[in-house]
Amino acid sequence: MRKSYRLVQKNFRDLKSEVVDIAILPWGATEPHGYHLPYGTDSYQSEEVAALSAELAAEKGVNPLVLPVLPFGVQNEGQRELTGCINLRPTTLLTILDDIAASLIRQGIQRLIILNSHGGNDFRFAIRELQLKHPNLLMVAVDWWRHPIIRTLVDNPGDHAGALETCVMMHLKPELVSPETGTGRSVGFNIKALNEGWAWTPRNWAAVSEDTGIGDPRGTTPETGKIVVDRVVAEIAELIVKLVKEENIYQKL
């Protein structure tokens, strides 16, 4: 039986005398994902990718600990009003992360990866804020679906409940994927600058998507999902190892 690095599966005897090199915090959301994926899609993905990455990193000589997944995230207008969608304010996200960081520091853990699966969760502002309070804790946010390798593996991955998330869930949790999908049809803004991304406002989900999906999920396969997960996990595991073993994360000037 392979060793688990998930905190929820350990007991105090397991951890009493163990030195943890790095903590990994999976962070998801609870929101609709089209007609075919479960509300827990982001949480399932972040939890599984974190656990697989930790296991692979451990084979390379580090001791990671995967914290319990946080299943709630920051939601947009048009999602917040839908049944079952749970919203966190950005300031609530900051407070939760602050408390987790303080707990880790008291336990001598000085490195934390936040493995995020939800586009509404932006941790950059939170990390900048908390660096002032916890300067000795290295915090790194990972949006796994933004890895540049994704575009080489999935044609038209989509933005939400599209081909990427669908194939990954078909691999990780096939029993939760419905064969009856929507089209993921969506529209953009009427304003060119907002579509180009150099001007920004949160999207109103009710105005941009027919079925809460953005991106066509049809035609993808679990085999593609496995390739994506394996490649992304290998990249994250390498990051974990580097963050633990490198004394200085910066190059020399």
Coordinates of N, CA and C in Angstrom, one line a residue, residues 4-241:
S4 N 0.0 7.6 2.0 CA -0.8 8.8 1.7 C -0.2 10.1 2.3
Y5 N -0.3 11.2 1.6 CA 0.2 12.4 2.2 C -0.9 13.4 2.5
R6 N -2.1 12.9 2.5 CA -3.3 13.7 2.9 C -3.5 13.7 4.4
L7 N -3.5 14.9 4.9 CA -3.7 15.1 6.3 C -5.0 14.4 6.9
V8 N -6.0 14.5 6.1 CA -7.3 13.9 6.6 C -7.2 12.4 6.7
Q9 N -6.2 11.7 6.2 CA -6.1 10.3 6.3 C -5.0 9.9 7.3
K10 N -4.4 10.8 7.9 CA -3.3 10.5 8.9 C -3.9 10.6 10.3
N11 N -3.1 10.0 11.3 CA -3.4 10.2 12.7 C -2.2 10.8 13.4
F12 N -2.4 11.1 14.7 CA -1.4 11.8 15.4 C -0.1 11.0 15.5
R13 N -0.2 9.7 15.6 CA 1.1 8.9 15.6 C 1.9 9.1 14.4
D14 N 1.2 9.2 13.2 CA 1.9 9.4 12.0 C 2.7 10.7 11.9
L15 N 2.2 11.7 12.5 CA 2.8 13.1 12.4 C 3.5 13.5 13.6
K16 N 3.4 12.8 14.7 CA 4.0 13.3 16.0 C 5.4 13.7 15.9
S17 N 6.2 12.9 15.2 CA 7.7 13.2 15.2 C 8.1 13.4 13.7
E18 N 7.2 13.7 12.9 CA 7.5 13.9 11.5 C 7.8 15.4 11.2
V19 N 8.8 15.6 10.4 CA 9.1 17.0 9.9 C 8.5 17.2 8.6
V20 N 7.6 18.2 8.5 CA 6.9 18.5 7.2 C 7.7 19.6 6.5
D21 N 8.1 19.3 5.3 CA 8.9 20.3 4.5 C 8.0 21.3 3.9
I22 N 6.8 21.0 3.5 CA 6.0 21.9 2.7 C 4.5 21.5 2.9
A23 N 3.6 22.4 3.0 CA 2.2 22.1 3.0 C 1.6 22.5 1.7
I24 N 0.6 21.7 1.3 CA -0.1 22.0 0.0 C -1.6 22.2 0.4
L25 N -2.1 23.3 0.0 CA -3.5 23.6 0.4 C -4.4 23.6 -0.9
P26 N -5.2 22.5 -1.1 CA -6.1 22.5 -2.3 C -7.2 23.5 -2.0
W27 N -7.6 24.3 -3.0 CA -8.6 25.2 -2.9 C -9.5 25.1 -4.1
G28 N -10.8 24.9 -3.9 CA -11.8 24.8 -5.0 C -12.9 25.8 -4.9
A29 N -14.1 25.3 -5.1 CA -15.3 26.1 -5.1 C -16.5 25.1 -5.1
T30 N -17.7 25.7 -4.8 CA -18.9 25.0 -4.9 C -19.8 25.8 -5.8
E31 N -20.0 25.3 -7.0 CA -20.7 26.1 -8.0 C -21.2 25.2 -9.2
P32 N -22.2 25.6 -9.9 CA -22.6 24.8 -11.1 C -21.5 24.7 -12.2
H33 N -21.4 23.5 -12.8 CA -20.5 23.3 -13.9 C -21.2 22.7 -15.1
G34 N -22.1 23.5 -15.7 CA -22.8 23.0 -16.8 C -23.9 22.0 -16.4
Y35 N -24.3 21.2 -17.3 CA -25.3 20.2 -17.0 C -24.7 18.8 -16.7
H36 N -23.4 18.7 -16.9 CA -22.7 17.4 -16.8 C -21.7 17.2 -15.7
L37 N -21.2 18.2 -15.1 CA -20.2 18.1 -14.1 C -20.8 18.5 -12.7
P38 N -20.3 17.9 -11.6 CA -20.8 18.2 -10.3 C -20.4 19.6 -9.8
Y39 N -21.1 20.0 -8.8 CA -20.8 21.3 -8.1 C -19.4 21.3 -7.5
G40 N -19.0 20.1 -7.1 CA -17.7 20.0 -6.5 C -16.5 19.8 -7.4
T41 N -16.7 20.1 -8.7 CA -15.6 19.8 -9.7 C -14.3 20.5 -9.3
D42 N -14.3 21.7 -9.0 CA -13.0 22.4 -8.7 C -12.4 21.8 -7.4
S43 N -13.2 21.4 -6.5 CA -12.6 20.8 -5.2 C -12.1 19.4 -5.5
Y44 N -12.8 18.6 -6.2 CA -12.2 17.3 -6.6 C -10.9 17.4 -7.3
Q45 N -10.9 18.3 -8.3 CA -9.7 18.5 -9.1 C -8.5 18.9 -8.3
S46 N -8.7 20.0 -7.5 CA -7.5 20.5 -6.7 C -7.1 19.5 -5.7
E47 N -8.0 18.7 -5.0 CA -7.6 17.8 -4.0 C -6.8 16.6 -4.7
E48 N -7.3 16.1 -5.8 CA -6.6 15.0 -6.4 C -5.3 15.4 -7.0
V49 N -5.2 16.5 -7.7 CA -4.0 16.9 -8.3 C -2.9 17.2 -7.2
A50 N -3.4 17.8 -6.0 CA -2.5 18.0 -4.9 C -1.9 16.7 -4.4
A51 N -2.8 15.7 -4.2 CA -2.4 14.5 -3.6 C -1.4 13.7 -4.5
L52 N -1.7 13.7 -5.8 CA -0.8 13.0 -6.7 C 0.5 13.7 -6.9
S53 N 0.5 15.0 -6.8 CA 1.7 15.8 -6.9 C 2.6 15.6 -5.7
A54 N 2.0 15.5 -4.5 CA 2.7 15.3 -3.3 C 3.3 13.9 -3.3
E55 N 2.6 12.9 -3.7 CA 3.1 11.6 -3.8 C 4.4 11.5 -4.7
L56 N 4.3 12.1 -5.8 CA 5.4 12.1 -6.8 C 6.6 12.9 -6.2
A57 N 6.3 14.0 -5.6 CA 7.4 14.8 -5.0 C 8.1 14.0 -3.8
A58 N 7.3 13.3 -3.1 CA 7.9 12.5 -2.0 C 8.9 11.4 -2.5
E59 N 8.6 10.9 -3.7 CA 9.5 9.9 -4.3 C 10.9 10.6 -4.6
K60 N 10.9 11.9 -4.6 CA 12.1 12.6 -4.9 C 12.8 13.2 -3.7
G61 N 12.3 12.8 -2.5 CA 13.0 13.1 -1.3 C 12.5 14.2 -0.4
V62 N 11.3 14.7 -0.7 CA 10.8 15.7 0.2 C 9.6 15.1 0.9
N63 N 9.2 15.8 2.0 CA 8.0 15.3 2.8 C 6.9 16.4 2.8
P64 N 6.0 16.3 1.9 CA 4.9 17.2 1.8 C 3.7 16.8 2.6
L65 N 2.8 17.7 2.9 CA 1.6 17.4 3.6 C 0.4 18.1 2.9
V66 N -0.6 17.3 2.5 CA -1.7 17.9 1.7 C -2.8 18.2 2.7
L67 N -3.1 19.5 2.9 CA -4.2 19.9 3.8 C -5.6 19.6 3.3
P68 N -6.6 19.6 4.1 CA -7.9 19.3 3.6 C -8.3 20.4 2.6
V69 N -9.1 20.0 1.6 CA -9.5 20.9 0.5 C -10.5 22.0 1.1
L70 N -10.3 23.2 0.6 CA -11.3 24.3 0.9 C -12.3 24.3 -0.2
P71 N -13.6 24.0 0.1 CA -14.5 23.8 -1.0 C -15.3 25.0 -1.4
F72 N -15.0 26.2 -0.9 CA -15.8 27.4 -1.2 C -14.9 28.4 -1.9
G73 N -15.4 29.2 -2.8 CA -14.6 30.2 -3.5 C -15.3 31.5 -3.8
V74 N -14.6 32.4 -4.4 CA -15.2 33.7 -4.7 C -16.0 33.6 -6.0
Q75 N -17.2 34.0 -6.0 CA -18.1 33.8 -7.2 C -18.6 35.1 -7.8
N76 N -18.9 35.0 -9.1 CA -19.4 36.2 -9.8 C -20.9 36.4 -9.7
E77 N -21.4 37.6 -10.0 CA -22.8 37.8 -10.2 C -23.3 36.9 -11.2
G78 N -24.5 36.4 -11.1 CA -25.1 35.5 -12.0 C -24.8 34.0 -11.7
Q79 N -23.7 33.8 -10.9 CA -23.5 32.5 -10.3 C -24.0 32.5 -8.8
R80 N -23.7 33.5 -8.1 CA -24.1 33.6 -6.7 C -25.5 33.3 -6.4
E81 N -26.4 33.7 -7.4 CA -27.8 33.6 -7.2 C -28.3 32.2 -7.5
L82 N -27.5 31.3 -8.1 CA -28.0 30.0 -8.5 C -28.0 29.0 -7.3
T83 N -29.0 28.2 -7.2 CA -29.2 27.2 -6.1 C -27.9 26.4 -5.9
G84 N -27.4 26.4 -4.7 CA -26.3 25.6 -4.3 C -24.9 26.2 -4.5
C85 N -24.9 27.4 -5.1 CA -23.6 28.1 -5.3 C -23.2 28.8 -4.0
I86 N -22.1 28.6 -3.5 CA -21.7 29.2 -2.2 C -20.6 30.2 -2.5
N87 N -20.7 31.4 -2.0 CA -19.8 32.5 -2.3 C -19.0 32.9 -1.0
L88 N -17.7 33.1 -1.3 CA -16.8 33.7 -0.3 C -16.5 35.1 -0.8
R89 N -16.5 36.1 0.1 CA -16.0 37.4 -0.2 C -14.4 37.3 -0.3
P90 N -13.8 38.1 -1.1 CA -12.3 38.1 -1.2 C -11.7 38.3 0.2
T91 N -12.3 39.2 1.0 CA -11.8 39.4 2.4 C -11.9 38.2 3.3
T92 N -12.9 37.4 3.0 CA -13.1 36.1 3.8 C -12.0 35.2 3.4
L93 N -11.7 35.1 2.1 CA -10.6 34.2 1.6 C -9.3 34.6 2.3
L94 N -9.1 35.9 2.3 CA -7.9 36.4 3.0 C -7.8 36.0 4.4
T95 N -8.9 36.1 5.2 CA -8.9 35.8 6.6 C -8.6 34.3 6.8
I96 N -9.3 33.5 6.0 CA -9.1 32.0 6.1 C -7.6 31.7 5.9
L97 N -7.0 32.3 4.8 CA -5.6 32.0 4.5 C -4.7 32.5 5.6
D98 N -5.0 33.6 6.2 CA -4.2 34.2 7.3 C -4.2 33.2 8.5
D99 N -5.4 32.6 8.8 CA -5.4 31.7 9.9 C -4.7 30.4 9.7
I100 N -4.8 29.9 8.4 CA -4.0 28.7 8.1 C -2.5 29.0 8.1
A101 N -2.1 30.1 7.6 CA -0.7 30.5 7.6 C -0.1 30.6 9.0
A102 N -0.9 31.2 9.9 CA -0.5 31.3 11.3 C -0.3 30.0 11.9
S103 N -1.2 29.0 11.6 CA -1.1 27.7 12.2 C 0.1 27.0 11.7
L104 N 0.4 27.1 10.4 CA 1.6 26.4 9.9 C 2.9 27.0 10.5
I105 N 2.9 28.3 10.6 CA 4.1 28.9 11.2 C 4.4 28.4 12.6
R106 N 3.4 28.3 13.4 CA 3.5 27.8 14.8 C 4.1 26.4 14.8
Q107 N 3.8 25.7 13.8 CA 4.3 24.3 13.7 C 5.6 24.1 13.0
G108 N 6.2 25.2 12.6 CA 7.5 25.2 12.0 C 7.5 24.9 10.5
I109 N 6.4 25.0 9.9 CA 6.3 24.8 8.4 C 6.4 26.2 7.8
Q110 N 7.4 26.3 6.9 CA 7.7 27.6 6.3 C 7.5 27.7 4.8
R111 N 6.8 26.7 4.2 CA 6.5 26.8 2.8 C 5.1 26.3 2.6
L112 N 4.4 27.0 1.7 CA 3.0 26.7 1.5 C 2.6 26.9 0.0
I113 N 2.1 25.9 -0.6 CA 1.6 26.0 -2.0 C 0.1 26.0 -1.9
I114 N -0.6 27.0 -2.5 CA -2.0 27.0 -2.6 C -2.4 26.5 -4.0
L115 N -2.9 25.3 -4.1 CA -3.2 24.7 -5.3 C -4.7 24.9 -5.7
N116 N -4.9 25.9 -6.6 CA -6.2 26.5 -6.9 C -6.8 25.9 -8.1
S117 N -8.1 25.6 -8.1 CA -8.8 25.1 -9.3 C -9.9 26.0 -9.7
H118 N -10.1 27.2 -9.1 CA -11.2 28.0 -9.4 C -10.8 29.4 -9.8
G119 N -11.2 29.9 -11.0 CA -10.8 31.1 -11.6 C -11.2 32.3 -10.8
G120 N -12.2 32.3 -10.0 CA -12.6 33.4 -9.1 C -11.7 33.6 -7.9
N121 N -10.9 32.6 -7.6 CA -10.0 32.7 -6.4 C -8.7 33.3 -6.9
D122 N -8.5 34.6 -6.6 CA -7.2 35.3 -6.9 C -6.4 35.5 -5.6
F123 N -5.3 34.7 -5.5 CA -4.5 34.7 -4.3 C -3.4 35.7 -4.3
R124 N -3.2 36.4 -5.4 CA -2.1 37.3 -5.4 C -2.2 38.5 -4.4
F125 N -3.4 39.1 -4.3 CA -3.5 40.1 -3.4 C -3.4 39.6 -1.9
A126 N -3.9 38.4 -1.7 CA -3.8 37.8 -0.3 C -2.4 37.5 0.1
I127 N -1.6 37.0 -0.9 CA -0.2 36.7 -0.5 C 0.6 38.0 -0.3
R128 N 0.3 39.0 -1.1 CA 1.0 40.3 -0.9 C 0.7 40.8 0.5
E129 N -0.6 40.8 0.9 CA -1.0 41.3 2.2 C -0.4 40.5 3.3
L130 N -0.4 39.2 3.2 CA 0.1 38.3 4.3 C 1.6 38.3 4.4
Q131 N 2.3 38.6 3.3 CA 3.8 38.7 3.4 C 4.2 39.7 4.5
L132 N 3.4 40.7 4.6 CA 3.8 41.7 5.6 C 3.6 41.2 7.0
K133 N 2.7 40.2 7.2 CA 2.4 39.7 8.5 C 3.2 38.4 8.8
H134 N 3.5 37.6 7.7 CA 4.2 36.4 7.9 C 5.4 36.3 6.9
P135 N 6.4 37.2 7.2 CA 7.5 37.3 6.2 C 8.3 36.0 6.0
N136 N 8.3 35.1 7.0 CA 9.1 33.9 6.9 C 8.4 32.7 6.3
L137 N 7.1 32.9 5.9 CA 6.4 31.9 5.2 C 6.4 32.1 3.7
L138 N 7.0 31.2 2.9 CA 7.0 31.3 1.5 C 5.7 30.8 1.0
M139 N 4.8 31.6 0.4 CA 3.5 31.2 -0.2 C 3.6 31.3 -1.7
V140 N 3.2 30.2 -2.3 CA 3.1 30.2 -3.8 C 1.7 29.7 -4.2
A141 N 1.1 30.5 -5.1 CA -0.2 30.1 -5.6 C 0.0 29.4 -7.0
V142 N -0.7 28.3 -7.2 CA -0.6 27.5 -8.4 C -2.0 27.4 -9.0
D143 N -2.2 27.9 -10.2 CA -3.4 27.7 -10.9 C -3.1 26.6 -12.0
W144 N -3.3 25.4 -11.7 CA -2.8 24.3 -12.5 C -3.3 24.4 -13.9
W145 N -4.6 24.8 -14.1 CA -5.2 24.8 -15.5 C -4.6 25.9 -16.4
R146 N -3.8 26.8 -15.8 CA -3.1 27.9 -16.6 C -1.7 27.5 -17.0
H147 N -1.3 26.3 -16.7 CA 0.0 25.8 -17.2 C 0.1 25.8 -18.7
P148 N 1.1 26.4 -19.3 CA 1.2 26.5 -20.7 C 1.1 25.2 -21.5
I149 N 1.4 24.1 -20.8 CA 1.3 22.8 -21.4 C -0.1 22.4 -21.8
I150 N -1.1 22.9 -21.1 CA -2.5 22.6 -21.4 C -2.8 22.8 -22.8
R151 N -2.4 23.9 -23.4 CA -2.8 24.3 -24.7 C -2.2 23.3 -25.8
T152 N -1.2 22.6 -25.4 CA -0.6 21.6 -26.3 C -1.3 20.3 -26.2
L153 N -2.1 20.1 -25.2 CA -2.8 18.8 -24.9 C -4.2 18.8 -25.2
V154 N -4.9 19.9 -25.1 CA -6.4 20.0 -25.3 C -6.7 21.1 -26.3
D155 N -7.4 20.7 -27.4 CA -7.9 21.7 -28.3 C -9.1 22.4 -27.7
N156 N -9.1 23.7 -27.8 CA -10.2 24.5 -27.2 C -10.6 24.0 -25.8
P157 N -9.7 24.2 -24.9 CA -10.0 23.7 -23.5 C -11.2 24.3 -22.8
G158 N -11.6 25.5 -23.3 CA -12.8 26.2 -22.6 C -12.4 26.9 -21.3
D159 N -13.3 27.6 -20.8 CA -13.0 28.4 -19.6 C -13.7 27.9 -18.3
H160 N -14.8 27.2 -18.5 CA -15.5 26.7 -17.3 C -16.4 25.5 -17.8
A161 N -16.2 24.3 -17.3 CA -16.9 23.1 -17.6 C -16.8 22.8 -19.1
G162 N -15.7 23.2 -19.7 CA -15.5 22.9 -21.1 C -14.7 21.6 -21.3
A163 N -14.0 21.5 -22.4 CA -13.3 20.3 -22.7 C -12.2 19.9 -21.6
L164 N -11.5 20.9 -21.1 CA -10.4 20.6 -20.2 C -11.0 20.0 -18.9
E165 N -11.9 20.8 -18.2 CA -12.4 20.3 -17.0 C -13.2 19.0 -17.2
T166 N -13.8 18.8 -18.3 CA -14.6 17.6 -18.5 C -13.7 16.4 -18.7
C167 N -12.6 16.5 -19.4 CA -11.8 15.3 -19.6 C -11.0 15.0 -18.3
V168 N -10.7 16.0 -17.5 CA -10.0 15.7 -16.3 C -10.9 15.0 -15.3
M169 N -12.2 15.5 -15.2 CA -13.2 14.8 -14.4 C -13.5 13.4 -14.9
M170 N -13.5 13.2 -16.2 CA -13.8 11.9 -16.8 C -12.7 10.9 -16.3
H171 N -11.5 11.4 -16.1 CA -10.4 10.6 -15.7 C -10.4 10.4 -14.1
L172 N -10.6 11.5 -13.4 CA -10.5 11.4 -11.9 C -11.8 10.9 -11.3
K173 N -12.9 11.3 -11.7 CA -14.2 11.0 -11.1 C -15.3 10.6 -12.2
P174 N -15.0 9.6 -13.0 CA -15.9 9.3 -14.1 C -17.4 9.1 -13.7
E175 N -17.6 8.5 -12.5 CA -18.9 8.2 -12.0 C -19.7 9.5 -11.8
L176 N -19.1 10.6 -11.7 CA -19.8 11.9 -11.4 C -20.1 12.7 -12.7
V177 N -19.7 12.2 -13.8 CA -19.8 12.9 -15.1 C -21.0 12.4 -15.9
S178 N -22.0 13.3 -16.1 CA -23.2 12.9 -16.9 C -22.9 12.9 -18.4
P179 N -23.4 12.0 -19.1 CA -23.2 12.0 -20.6 C -24.1 13.0 -21.3
E180 N -25.0 13.6 -20.6 CA -25.9 14.6 -21.2 C -25.4 16.0 -20.9
T181 N -24.6 16.4 -21.8 CA -23.9 17.7 -21.7 C -24.7 18.8 -22.4
G182 N -24.4 20.1 -22.0 CA -24.9 21.2 -22.8 C -23.8 21.5 -23.8
T183 N -24.0 22.7 -24.5 CA -23.0 23.1 -25.5 C -21.9 24.0 -25.0
G184 N -22.1 24.5 -23.8 CA -21.2 25.5 -23.2 C -21.1 26.8 -24.0
R185 N -22.2 27.1 -24.7 CA -22.3 28.3 -25.6 C -22.2 29.5 -24.7
S186 N -21.4 30.5 -25.1 CA -21.2 31.7 -24.3 C -21.0 32.9 -25.2
V187 N -21.1 34.1 -24.6 CA -20.9 35.3 -25.4 C -19.9 36.2 -24.6
G188 N -19.2 37.1 -25.3 CA -18.3 38.0 -24.7 C -19.0 39.4 -24.4
F189 N -18.2 40.4 -24.2 CA -18.6 41.7 -24.0 C -18.9 42.5 -25.3
N190 N -19.7 43.5 -25.2 CA -19.8 44.4 -26.4 C -18.7 45.4 -26.5
I191 N -17.8 45.4 -25.5 CA -16.8 46.4 -25.4 C -15.4 45.8 -25.7
K192 N -14.8 46.2 -26.8 CA -13.5 45.6 -27.3 C -12.5 45.5 -26.2
A193 N -12.3 46.5 -25.4 CA -11.2 46.5 -24.4 C -11.4 45.4 -23.4
L194 N -12.7 45.1 -23.0 CA -13.0 44.1 -22.0 C -12.7 42.7 -22.6
N195 N -13.0 42.5 -23.9 CA -12.7 41.3 -24.5 C -11.2 41.0 -24.7
E196 N -10.5 42.1 -24.9 CA -9.0 41.9 -25.1 C -8.3 41.7 -23.7
G197 N -8.9 42.0 -22.6 CA -8.3 41.7 -21.3 C -7.6 42.8 -20.7
W198 N -7.3 43.9 -21.4 CA -6.5 45.0 -20.7 C -7.4 45.9 -19.9
A199 N -8.7 45.8 -20.1 CA -9.7 46.4 -19.2 C -10.5 45.2 -18.6
W200 N -10.9 45.3 -17.4 CA -11.5 44.1 -16.7 C -12.6 44.5 -15.8
T201 N -13.7 43.7 -15.8 CA -14.7 43.7 -14.8 C -15.2 42.3 -14.7
P202 N -15.7 41.9 -13.5 CA -16.2 40.5 -13.4 C -17.4 40.3 -14.4
R203 N -17.4 39.1 -15.0 CA -18.5 38.7 -15.8 C -19.7 38.3 -15.1
N204 N -20.8 38.8 -15.6 CA -22.1 38.3 -15.0 C -22.5 37.0 -15.7
W205 N -22.4 35.9 -15.0 CA -22.5 34.6 -15.5 C -23.9 34.4 -16.3
A206 N -24.9 35.0 -15.7 CA -26.3 34.8 -16.3 C -26.3 35.5 -17.7
A207 N -25.5 36.5 -17.9 CA -25.5 37.2 -19.2 C -24.5 36.6 -20.2
V208 N -23.6 35.8 -19.8 CA -22.6 35.3 -20.8 C -22.7 33.8 -21.1
S209 N -23.5 33.0 -20.3 CA -23.5 31.6 -20.5 C -25.0 31.1 -20.5
E210 N -25.3 30.1 -21.4 CA -26.6 29.5 -21.4 C -26.8 28.4 -20.3
D211 N -25.7 27.7 -20.1 CA -25.9 26.5 -19.2 C -24.9 26.5 -18.0
T212 N -24.3 27.7 -17.7 CA -23.2 27.9 -16.8 C -21.9 27.5 -17.3
G213 N -21.8 26.8 -18.4 CA -20.5 26.4 -19.0 C -20.0 27.4 -19.9
I214 N -18.7 27.5 -20.1 CA -18.1 28.4 -21.1 C -17.0 27.5 -21.8
G215 N -17.4 27.0 -22.9 CA -16.5 26.1 -23.7 C -17.3 24.7 -23.9
D216 N -17.1 24.2 -25.1 CA -17.8 23.0 -25.5 C -17.2 21.8 -24.9
P217 N -17.9 21.0 -24.1 CA -17.4 19.8 -23.5 C -17.4 18.6 -24.3
R218 N -18.1 18.6 -25.4 CA -18.4 17.4 -26.2 C -17.2 17.0 -27.0
G219 N -17.0 15.6 -27.0 CA -16.0 15.0 -27.8 C -14.7 14.8 -27.1
T220 N -14.5 15.2 -25.9 CA -13.3 14.9 -25.1 C -13.3 13.5 -24.5
T221 N -12.2 13.1 -24.0 CA -12.1 11.7 -23.5 C -11.4 11.6 -22.2
P222 N -11.6 10.5 -21.4 CA -10.9 10.3 -20.2 C -9.4 10.1 -20.5
E223 N -9.1 9.5 -21.6 CA -7.7 9.3 -22.0 C -6.9 10.6 -22.1
T224 N -7.6 11.6 -22.7 CA -7.0 13.0 -22.7 C -6.8 13.5 -21.3
G225 N -7.8 13.3 -20.4 CA -7.8 13.7 -19.0 C -6.6 13.1 -18.3
K226 N -6.3 11.9 -18.5 CA -5.2 11.2 -17.9 C -3.9 11.8 -18.3
I227 N -3.7 12.1 -19.6 CA -2.5 12.8 -20.1 C -2.3 14.1 -19.4
V228 N -3.4 14.9 -19.4 CA -3.3 16.2 -18.8 C -2.9 16.1 -17.3
V229 N -3.6 15.3 -16.6 CA -3.3 15.1 -15.1 C -1.8 14.7 -14.9
D230 N -1.4 13.7 -15.7 CA 0.0 13.2 -15.5 C 1.0 14.2 -15.8
R231 N 0.8 15.0 -16.8 CA 1.8 16.0 -17.2 C 1.8 17.2 -16.2
V232 N 0.6 17.6 -15.8 CA 0.5 18.7 -14.8 C 1.1 18.3 -13.5
V233 N 0.7 17.1 -13.0 CA 1.2 16.6 -11.7 C 2.8 16.5 -11.8
A234 N 3.4 16.1 -12.8 CA 4.8 16.0 -12.9 C 5.4 17.4 -12.8
E235 N 4.8 18.4 -13.4 CA 5.3 19.8 -13.3 C 5.2 20.3 -11.9
I236 N 4.0 20.1 -11.2 CA 3.8 20.6 -9.9 C 4.7 19.9 -8.9
A237 N 4.9 18.6 -9.1 CA 5.8 17.8 -8.2 C 7.2 18.4 -8.3
E238 N 7.7 18.7 -9.5 CA 9.0 19.3 -9.7 C 9.1 20.7 -8.9
L239 N 8.0 21.5 -9.0 CA 7.9 22.7 -8.3 C 8.1 22.5 -6.8
I240 N 7.3 21.5 -6.3 CA 7.4 21.2 -4.8 C 8.8 20.9 -4.4
V241 N 9.5 20.1 -5.2 CA 10.9 19.7 -4.9 C 11.8 20.9 -4.9

